[in-house]
Amino acid sequence: MPAPRIRRLFLTLYIPELLYTIGWGLILPVLPRLATSLSGSVAGAAGIVALVAVGTLIVDIPAGILAARWPQRTLALTVLGTLAVAGLLAAFGGTVVLLGTAALLLGAGRGTWMVTRMAVARETVPADQRGRALATLGGVNRIGSFAVGPAVGGAIAGLLGLWAPFVALSCLMILAGAAVLRWTPRRPPPAPARSGGWYHPVAIFRDHWRVLLRAGPAIIALNLIRAGRQLFIPLWGESIGLSVAEVGLAMSASGIADMLLFYPTGVVMDRLGRRWAAASSIAVMSLSLALMPLSGNFLSLLLIGILAGAGNGMGSGFLMTMGTDLAPKRGAGEFIGLWRLIGDVGTAAGPAVIGAVAGILSLAIAGPVVGLFGLGGAALFVFSVKETLRRR
């Protein structure tokens, strides 16, 4: 990409994204513990944590509508302000109800933020460069959420208390807001919004149902496999008697393998096409889940975790890239919101599907079963989903 465009993306996309994702990563290891301390039970804590996913699902389509009607800068500042308030509410609320409210707001803010990032990329990045731009955005997200944030959040909580990472989250959201205010240009909303028009999500589905129905099952399969990868490593590690430290090392190695591949993945998407990156990603992750029951010690789980992380890295930024490619000129925001909703359904369903299969059969069978489901999604990407890369 030309140097001026890289600099513009660095200022408008990557710096706010890094601050946001570090803040999000700070609370990942702390929210379940705070929820347990307030609710008094693991089930209550799980319910509160699940509200984050519920908030994301609820807001996907409304966020798309707002992205079509509001200037991106205004929407981004609103989201970051909401997240800052949610962090303070979680830190000082002191009750299950207020923490649950904060969890809903955190999920809603997360979903809306992702829609704003995709909308900004669609407006500013040419189609034949979006793979690299959005794969890099996915890499920045992984660095903040998995590499930096959780370790720092755990250290802050150990030194000051469970409330402290949520205050730090609020401070980072304010810093991200300052970056948006400084570097995101003032732009009016899209022309249809200025003229008072509104493209209803139902109309979006009516006009683009063929694309959504072809891609939808494949997207759900991809996100289900991604969720399964994060869940299977700790569950299987515990089942074969590994310590928490050993499981943590396996997950860290998986995350490192994931992060190393984000830029090469972007190059592949811009040169060879989007769907091949997705198909290879889901195939490798499915293979890792199928092999998981064969691991019986730390070294084998470590190697399978690295394979799973590499598979996830091979799809870095794919959903954002294909979603922005497919988004129509009219109703782009609403389309992106609907696209995000389909993907988030797969993310939310992943743990439930894995738990159901493991409960009916066993954890050893659940891995290969979910892996076969993923291979079906890979086949859909190859044979059913059309390539969206358009070179200038």
Tab-separated table of C-alpha atoms in Angstrom:
chain	number	residue	atom	x	y	z
A	1	MET	CA	0.000	0.000	0.000
A	2	PRO	CA	1.223	3.588	-0.628
A	3	ALA	CA	2.910	5.229	2.368
A	4	PRO	CA	0.301	8.035	2.761
A	5	ARG	CA	-2.514	5.458	2.912
A	6	ILE	CA	-0.607	3.355	5.468
A	7	ARG	CA	-0.093	6.450	7.628
A	8	ARG	CA	-3.761	7.403	7.361
A	9	LEU	CA	-4.881	3.889	8.303
A	10	PHE	CA	-2.403	3.838	11.174
A	11	LEU	CA	-3.906	6.987	12.632
A	12	THR	CA	-7.591	6.448	11.895
A	13	LEU	CA	-7.896	2.653	12.305
A	14	TYR	CA	-4.969	1.009	14.055
A	15	ILE	CA	-4.189	3.338	16.976
A	16	PRO	CA	-7.829	3.532	18.184
A	17	GLU	CA	-8.178	-0.236	17.623
A	18	LEU	CA	-5.066	-1.006	19.681
A	19	LEU	CA	-6.243	1.152	22.598
A	20	TYR	CA	-9.710	-0.387	22.398
A	21	THR	CA	-8.477	-3.989	22.248
A	22	ILE	CA	-5.984	-3.577	25.087
A	23	GLY	CA	-8.829	-2.201	27.201
A	24	TRP	CA	-11.029	-5.135	26.206
A	25	GLY	CA	-8.252	-7.606	26.969
A	26	LEU	CA	-7.771	-6.111	30.445
A	27	ILE	CA	-11.174	-7.329	31.607
A	28	LEU	CA	-11.211	-10.774	29.936
A	29	PRO	CA	-9.602	-12.644	32.861
A	30	VAL	CA	-11.295	-10.461	35.487
A	31	LEU	CA	-14.977	-10.278	34.499
A	32	PRO	CA	-15.754	-13.937	35.376
A	33	ARG	CA	-14.141	-13.561	38.805
A	34	LEU	CA	-15.925	-10.319	39.571
A	35	ALA	CA	-19.195	-11.900	38.453
A	36	THR	CA	-18.563	-14.921	40.696
A	37	SER	CA	-17.795	-12.722	43.697
A	38	LEU	CA	-21.046	-10.777	43.266
A	39	SER	CA	-23.364	-13.622	42.247
A	40	GLY	CA	-21.930	-16.235	44.580
A	41	SER	CA	-22.103	-19.065	42.035
A	42	VAL	CA	-20.446	-20.247	38.860
A	43	ALA	CA	-23.832	-20.446	37.100
A	44	GLY	CA	-24.604	-16.832	37.974
A	45	ALA	CA	-21.193	-15.728	36.760
A	46	ALA	CA	-21.670	-17.613	33.484
A	47	GLY	CA	-25.013	-15.861	32.995
A	48	ILE	CA	-23.445	-12.442	33.486
A	49	VAL	CA	-20.579	-13.204	31.097
A	50	ALA	CA	-23.085	-14.503	28.527
A	51	LEU	CA	-24.783	-11.089	28.580
A	52	VAL	CA	-21.765	-9.699	26.704
A	53	ALA	CA	-22.575	-11.939	23.731
A	54	VAL	CA	-26.272	-11.104	24.074
A	55	GLY	CA	-25.502	-7.386	23.918
A	56	THR	CA	-23.440	-7.898	20.765
A	57	LEU	CA	-26.186	-9.875	19.029
A	58	ILE	CA	-28.864	-7.336	19.951
A	59	VAL	CA	-26.936	-4.373	18.602
A	60	ASP	CA	-25.543	-5.712	15.308
A	61	ILE	CA	-28.416	-4.566	13.074
A	62	PRO	CA	-29.128	-1.271	14.928
A	63	ALA	CA	-25.401	-0.515	14.713
A	64	GLY	CA	-25.550	-0.981	10.960
A	65	ILE	CA	-28.483	1.421	10.753
A	66	LEU	CA	-26.586	4.009	12.801
A	67	ALA	CA	-23.480	3.530	10.653
A	68	ALA	CA	-25.605	4.420	7.619
A	69	ARG	CA	-27.083	7.536	9.220
A	70	TRP	CA	-24.393	8.986	11.487
A	71	PRO	CA	-20.913	10.285	10.629
A	72	GLN	CA	-18.367	7.597	11.497
A	73	ARG	CA	-16.522	9.912	13.870
A	74	THR	CA	-19.694	10.670	15.847
A	75	LEU	CA	-20.633	7.003	16.083
A	76	ALA	CA	-17.131	5.948	17.171
A	77	LEU	CA	-17.053	8.596	19.918
A	78	THR	CA	-20.498	7.528	21.122
A	79	VAL	CA	-19.409	3.891	21.321
A	80	LEU	CA	-16.201	4.680	23.200
A	81	GLY	CA	-18.110	6.893	25.639
A	82	THR	CA	-20.598	4.079	26.267
A	83	LEU	CA	-17.771	1.620	26.933
A	84	ALA	CA	-16.110	4.056	29.344
A	85	VAL	CA	-19.381	4.379	31.307
A	86	ALA	CA	-19.836	0.591	31.285
A	87	GLY	CA	-16.339	0.124	32.741
A	88	LEU	CA	-17.056	2.496	35.626
A	89	LEU	CA	-20.444	0.855	36.211
A	90	ALA	CA	-18.796	-2.573	36.455
A	91	ALA	CA	-16.048	-1.263	38.734
A	92	PHE	CA	-18.231	0.570	41.245
A	93	GLY	CA	-21.765	-0.825	40.759
A	94	GLY	CA	-21.394	-3.460	43.440
A	95	THR	CA	-24.506	-5.473	42.530
A	96	VAL	CA	-25.323	-8.300	40.155
A	97	VAL	CA	-27.925	-6.161	38.347
A	98	LEU	CA	-25.516	-3.310	37.667
A	99	LEU	CA	-22.736	-5.682	36.607
A	100	GLY	CA	-25.170	-7.426	34.248
A	101	THR	CA	-26.153	-4.030	32.832
A	102	ALA	CA	-22.481	-3.198	32.343
A	103	ALA	CA	-21.944	-6.545	30.575
A	104	LEU	CA	-24.801	-5.792	28.159
A	105	LEU	CA	-23.347	-2.345	27.447
A	106	LEU	CA	-19.885	-3.824	26.920
A	107	GLY	CA	-21.264	-6.315	24.405
A	108	ALA	CA	-23.304	-3.653	22.628
A	109	GLY	CA	-20.288	-1.369	22.446
A	110	ARG	CA	-18.116	-4.165	21.116
A	111	GLY	CA	-20.560	-5.024	18.326
A	112	THR	CA	-21.052	-1.400	17.309
A	113	TRP	CA	-17.316	-0.723	17.341
A	114	MET	CA	-16.660	-3.541	14.883
A	115	VAL	CA	-19.346	-2.214	12.546
A	116	THR	CA	-17.769	1.268	12.621
A	117	ARG	CA	-14.317	-0.159	11.790
A	118	MET	CA	-15.695	-2.075	8.805
A	119	ALA	CA	-17.587	0.991	7.573
A	120	VAL	CA	-14.454	3.175	7.829
A	121	ALA	CA	-12.397	0.575	5.934
A	122	ARG	CA	-15.011	0.350	3.197
A	123	GLU	CA	-14.935	4.121	2.723
A	124	THR	CA	-11.152	4.575	2.789
A	125	VAL	CA	-9.465	1.423	1.432
A	126	PRO	CA	-9.608	0.249	-2.224
A	127	ALA	CA	-10.999	-3.252	-2.688
A	128	ASP	CA	-7.704	-4.780	-3.833
A	129	GLN	CA	-5.953	-3.555	-0.658
A	130	ARG	CA	-8.640	-4.378	1.913
A	131	GLY	CA	-7.252	-7.830	2.629
A	132	ARG	CA	-3.987	-6.454	3.980
A	133	ALA	CA	-5.639	-3.502	5.721
A	134	LEU	CA	-8.280	-5.580	7.516
A	135	ALA	CA	-5.992	-8.539	8.213
A	136	THR	CA	-3.677	-6.067	9.917
A	137	LEU	CA	-6.662	-4.711	11.839
A	138	GLY	CA	-7.406	-8.288	12.921
A	139	GLY	CA	-3.767	-8.672	13.976
A	140	VAL	CA	-3.906	-5.483	16.037
A	141	ASN	CA	-7.070	-6.824	17.665
A	142	ARG	CA	-5.289	-10.064	18.589
A	143	ILE	CA	-2.253	-8.241	20.000
A	144	GLY	CA	-4.394	-6.136	22.324
A	145	SER	CA	-7.018	-8.714	23.250
A	146	PHE	CA	-4.810	-11.776	23.729
A	147	ALA	CA	-1.138	-10.800	24.009
A	148	VAL	CA	-1.105	-7.571	26.045
A	149	GLY	CA	-4.474	-6.990	27.689
A	150	PRO	CA	-5.084	-10.173	29.736
A	151	ALA	CA	-1.594	-10.245	31.263
A	152	VAL	CA	-1.732	-6.567	32.231
A	153	GLY	CA	-5.324	-6.872	33.472
A	154	GLY	CA	-4.454	-9.827	35.686
A	155	ALA	CA	-1.458	-7.954	37.131
A	156	ILE	CA	-3.537	-4.829	37.833
A	157	ALA	CA	-6.256	-6.897	39.502
A	158	GLY	CA	-3.674	-8.689	41.655
A	159	LEU	CA	-2.144	-5.408	42.829
A	160	LEU	CA	-5.232	-3.210	43.281
A	161	GLY	CA	-8.349	-5.378	43.149
A	162	LEU	CA	-10.903	-6.690	40.681
A	163	TRP	CA	-12.358	-3.219	40.110
A	164	ALA	CA	-9.092	-1.707	38.819
A	165	PRO	CA	-8.975	-3.238	35.285
A	166	PHE	CA	-12.453	-1.833	34.589
A	167	VAL	CA	-11.288	1.663	35.521
A	168	ALA	CA	-8.260	1.149	33.280
A	169	LEU	CA	-10.663	0.085	30.507
A	170	SER	CA	-12.545	3.369	30.896
A	171	CYS	CA	-9.303	5.362	30.735
A	172	LEU	CA	-8.213	3.587	27.550
A	173	MET	CA	-11.610	4.213	25.942
A	174	ILE	CA	-11.159	7.916	26.677
A	175	LEU	CA	-7.686	7.814	25.084
A	176	ALA	CA	-9.112	6.019	22.045
A	177	GLY	CA	-11.800	8.714	21.842
A	178	ALA	CA	-9.105	11.384	21.868
A	179	ALA	CA	-7.337	9.588	18.996
A	180	VAL	CA	-10.592	9.430	17.010
A	181	LEU	CA	-11.251	13.101	17.725
A	182	ARG	CA	-7.744	14.050	16.623
A	183	TRP	CA	-7.287	11.956	13.481
A	184	THR	CA	-10.662	10.903	12.124
A	185	PRO	CA	-11.827	13.591	9.684
A	186	ARG	CA	-15.237	15.195	9.962
A	187	ARG	CA	-17.448	13.615	7.336
A	188	PRO	CA	-21.168	13.917	6.758
A	189	PRO	CA	-23.297	10.753	6.867
A	190	PRO	CA	-23.920	8.959	3.554
A	191	ALA	CA	-26.121	10.745	1.035
A	192	PRO	CA	-29.251	8.577	1.575
A	193	ALA	CA	-29.151	9.380	5.283
A	194	ARG	CA	-28.767	13.117	4.630
A	195	SER	CA	-31.751	13.078	2.325
A	196	GLY	CA	-33.877	11.357	4.929
A	197	GLY	CA	-33.939	7.962	3.214
A	198	TRP	CA	-33.568	4.737	5.149
A	199	TYR	CA	-32.748	1.350	3.785
A	200	HIS	CA	-34.495	-1.084	6.116
A	201	PRO	CA	-32.593	-4.297	7.018
A	202	VAL	CA	-35.553	-6.297	5.699
A	203	ALA	CA	-35.050	-4.605	2.331
A	204	ILE	CA	-31.329	-5.408	2.526
A	205	PHE	CA	-32.145	-9.076	3.024
A	206	ARG	CA	-34.739	-8.987	0.238
A	207	ASP	CA	-32.238	-7.547	-2.238
A	208	HIS	CA	-29.223	-9.635	-1.181
A	209	TRP	CA	-30.727	-12.844	0.215
A	210	ARG	CA	-28.936	-15.078	-2.282
A	211	VAL	CA	-25.517	-13.818	-1.181
A	212	LEU	CA	-26.408	-13.990	2.515
A	213	LEU	CA	-27.884	-17.482	2.316
A	214	ARG	CA	-24.880	-18.797	0.401
A	215	ALA	CA	-22.300	-17.240	2.680
A	216	GLY	CA	-24.270	-17.444	5.951
A	217	PRO	CA	-23.794	-21.156	6.767
A	218	ALA	CA	-20.101	-20.972	5.879
A	219	ILE	CA	-19.624	-17.901	8.110
A	220	ILE	CA	-21.435	-19.576	11.007
A	221	ALA	CA	-19.240	-22.666	10.573
A	222	LEU	CA	-16.068	-20.542	10.594
A	223	ASN	CA	-16.987	-18.707	13.791
A	224	LEU	CA	-18.219	-21.901	15.455
A	225	ILE	CA	-14.837	-23.522	14.800
A	226	ARG	CA	-13.065	-20.427	16.122
A	227	ALA	CA	-15.092	-20.538	19.330
A	228	GLY	CA	-14.455	-24.286	19.579
A	229	ARG	CA	-10.701	-23.781	19.325
A	230	GLN	CA	-10.709	-21.410	22.310
A	231	LEU	CA	-12.854	-23.784	24.351
A	232	PHE	CA	-11.329	-27.153	23.474
A	233	ILE	CA	-7.738	-26.442	24.476
A	234	PRO	CA	-8.478	-25.715	28.178
A	235	LEU	CA	-11.184	-28.406	28.418
A	236	TRP	CA	-9.051	-31.146	26.872
A	237	GLY	CA	-5.976	-30.049	28.813
A	238	GLU	CA	-7.908	-30.415	32.055
A	239	SER	CA	-9.308	-33.802	31.002
A	240	ILE	CA	-5.810	-35.272	30.462
A	241	GLY	CA	-4.539	-33.925	33.790
A	242	LEU	CA	-2.446	-30.937	32.714
A	243	SER	CA	-1.878	-28.071	35.137
A	244	VAL	CA	-3.347	-24.615	34.642
A	245	ALA	CA	0.141	-23.310	33.825
A	246	GLU	CA	0.643	-25.941	31.106
A	247	VAL	CA	-2.741	-25.180	29.556
A	248	GLY	CA	-1.915	-21.474	29.679
A	249	LEU	CA	1.361	-22.082	27.836
A	250	ALA	CA	-0.445	-24.073	25.149
A	251	MET	CA	-2.976	-21.266	24.686
A	252	SER	CA	-0.222	-18.643	24.568
A	253	ALA	CA	1.639	-20.611	21.906
A	254	SER	CA	-1.606	-20.884	19.941
A	255	GLY	CA	-2.071	-17.121	20.198
A	256	ILE	CA	1.495	-16.404	19.049
A	257	ALA	CA	1.065	-18.636	15.986
A	258	ASP	CA	-2.181	-16.799	15.277
A	259	MET	CA	-0.615	-13.329	15.457
A	260	LEU	CA	2.394	-14.185	13.266
A	261	LEU	CA	0.210	-14.881	10.241
A	262	PHE	CA	-2.083	-11.864	10.012
A	263	TYR	CA	-0.122	-9.875	7.408
A	264	PRO	CA	0.737	-12.851	5.143
A	265	THR	CA	-2.959	-13.688	5.257
A	266	GLY	CA	-3.792	-10.188	4.036
A	267	VAL	CA	-1.384	-10.575	1.120
A	268	VAL	CA	-2.979	-13.908	0.198
A	269	MET	CA	-6.463	-12.372	0.282
A	270	ASP	CA	-5.423	-9.478	-1.964
A	271	ARG	CA	-3.559	-11.671	-4.473
A	272	LEU	CA	-5.245	-15.077	-4.520
A	273	GLY	CA	-8.710	-14.245	-3.226
A	274	ARG	CA	-10.787	-14.124	-0.068
A	275	ARG	CA	-12.521	-17.484	-0.096
A	276	TRP	CA	-9.321	-19.507	-0.408
A	277	ALA	CA	-7.953	-17.891	2.739
A	278	ALA	CA	-11.200	-18.718	4.553
A	279	ALA	CA	-11.340	-22.300	3.287
A	280	SER	CA	-7.734	-23.036	4.268
A	281	SER	CA	-8.240	-21.411	7.677
A	282	ILE	CA	-11.320	-23.409	8.556
A	283	ALA	CA	-9.797	-26.654	7.199
A	284	VAL	CA	-6.674	-26.329	9.372
A	285	MET	CA	-8.705	-25.463	12.494
A	286	SER	CA	-11.060	-28.381	11.818
A	287	LEU	CA	-8.061	-30.707	11.508
A	288	SER	CA	-6.689	-29.458	14.830
A	289	LEU	CA	-10.005	-30.166	16.586
A	290	ALA	CA	-10.171	-33.624	15.051
A	291	LEU	CA	-6.627	-34.370	16.277
A	292	MET	CA	-7.229	-33.000	19.780
A	293	PRO	CA	-8.419	-36.333	21.283
A	294	LEU	CA	-5.150	-37.950	20.154
A	295	SER	CA	-3.101	-35.728	22.459
A	296	GLY	CA	-2.313	-37.235	25.829
A	297	ASN	CA	0.460	-34.980	27.161
A	298	PHE	CA	1.614	-31.387	27.241
A	299	LEU	CA	3.839	-31.534	24.142
A	300	SER	CA	1.147	-32.986	21.893
A	301	LEU	CA	-1.442	-30.473	23.113
A	302	LEU	CA	1.085	-27.668	22.573
A	303	LEU	CA	1.655	-28.732	18.954
A	304	ILE	CA	-2.067	-29.066	18.259
A	305	GLY	CA	-2.656	-25.658	19.852
A	306	ILE	CA	-0.030	-24.133	17.538
A	307	LEU	CA	-1.751	-25.767	14.563
A	308	ALA	CA	-5.124	-24.370	15.671
A	309	GLY	CA	-3.646	-20.897	16.153
A	310	ALA	CA	-2.022	-20.992	12.722
A	311	GLY	CA	-5.370	-21.963	11.208
A	312	ASN	CA	-7.100	-19.057	12.885
A	313	GLY	CA	-4.364	-16.685	11.769
A	314	MET	CA	-4.856	-17.835	8.169
A	315	GLY	CA	-8.335	-16.288	8.332
A	316	SER	CA	-7.338	-13.033	10.048
A	317	GLY	CA	-9.611	-10.208	8.929
A	318	PHE	CA	-11.465	-12.416	6.454
A	319	LEU	CA	-15.010	-11.752	7.672
A	320	MET	CA	-14.409	-8.004	7.760
A	321	THR	CA	-12.840	-8.065	4.292
A	322	MET	CA	-15.549	-10.111	2.581
A	323	GLY	CA	-18.290	-8.158	4.379
A	324	THR	CA	-16.939	-4.833	3.134
A	325	ASP	CA	-16.465	-6.281	-0.364
A	326	LEU	CA	-20.095	-7.398	-0.530
A	327	ALA	CA	-21.605	-4.306	1.098
A	328	PRO	CA	-23.680	-2.419	-1.524
A	329	LYS	CA	-23.333	1.303	-2.119
A	330	ARG	CA	-26.864	1.870	-0.880
A	331	GLY	CA	-27.431	0.433	2.572
A	332	ALA	CA	-23.781	-0.461	3.248
A	333	GLY	CA	-24.122	0.106	6.994
A	334	GLU	CA	-27.263	-1.998	7.290
A	335	PHE	CA	-25.654	-4.792	5.247
A	336	ILE	CA	-22.552	-4.779	7.467
A	337	GLY	CA	-24.759	-4.979	10.560
A	338	LEU	CA	-26.610	-7.981	9.126
A	339	TRP	CA	-23.294	-9.570	8.138
A	340	ARG	CA	-21.949	-9.133	11.670
A	341	LEU	CA	-25.122	-10.647	13.123
A	342	ILE	CA	-24.690	-13.823	11.062
A	343	GLY	CA	-21.095	-14.199	12.213
A	344	ASP	CA	-21.926	-13.497	15.860
A	345	VAL	CA	-24.586	-16.217	15.787
A	346	GLY	CA	-21.817	-18.713	15.038
A	347	THR	CA	-19.624	-17.311	17.822
A	348	ALA	CA	-22.448	-17.502	20.361
A	349	ALA	CA	-23.532	-20.977	19.234
A	350	GLY	CA	-20.051	-22.507	19.369
A	351	PRO	CA	-19.829	-23.258	23.116
A	352	ALA	CA	-23.457	-24.434	23.207
A	353	VAL	CA	-22.955	-26.861	20.303
A	354	ILE	CA	-19.731	-28.224	21.767
A	355	GLY	CA	-21.320	-28.604	25.199
A	356	ALA	CA	-24.342	-30.411	23.735
A	357	VAL	CA	-22.221	-32.858	21.707
A	358	ALA	CA	-19.905	-33.489	24.669
A	359	GLY	CA	-22.895	-34.032	26.958
A	360	ILE	CA	-24.625	-36.468	24.623
A	361	LEU	CA	-21.492	-38.328	23.494
A	362	SER	CA	-18.179	-37.303	25.064
A	363	LEU	CA	-15.562	-34.578	24.888
A	364	ALA	CA	-13.315	-36.892	22.836
A	365	ILE	CA	-16.057	-37.295	20.221
A	366	ALA	CA	-17.051	-33.613	20.228
A	367	GLY	CA	-13.753	-32.514	18.638
A	368	PRO	CA	-13.996	-34.665	15.498
A	369	VAL	CA	-17.745	-33.971	15.164
A	370	VAL	CA	-17.248	-30.200	15.247
A	371	GLY	CA	-14.241	-30.617	12.945
A	372	LEU	CA	-16.413	-32.395	10.367
A	373	PHE	CA	-18.928	-29.566	10.598
A	374	GLY	CA	-16.080	-27.141	9.930
A	375	LEU	CA	-14.921	-29.086	6.880
A	376	GLY	CA	-18.452	-28.717	5.517
A	377	GLY	CA	-18.073	-24.956	5.948
A	378	ALA	CA	-14.740	-25.044	4.094
A	379	ALA	CA	-16.416	-26.888	1.212
A	380	LEU	CA	-19.124	-24.208	1.095
A	381	PHE	CA	-16.478	-21.487	0.770
A	382	VAL	CA	-14.871	-23.337	-2.150
A	383	PHE	CA	-17.950	-24.456	-4.078
A	384	SER	CA	-20.795	-22.123	-3.097
A	385	VAL	CA	-19.454	-18.709	-2.035
A	386	LYS	CA	-18.356	-16.494	-4.921
A	387	GLU	CA	-14.999	-14.746	-4.886
A	388	THR	CA	-15.337	-11.054	-3.921
A	389	LEU	CA	-11.826	-9.789	-4.778
A	390	ARG	CA	-12.084	-7.158	-7.504
A	391	ARG	CA	-8.797	-5.808	-8.823
A	392	ARG	CA	-8.574	-2.293	-10.181
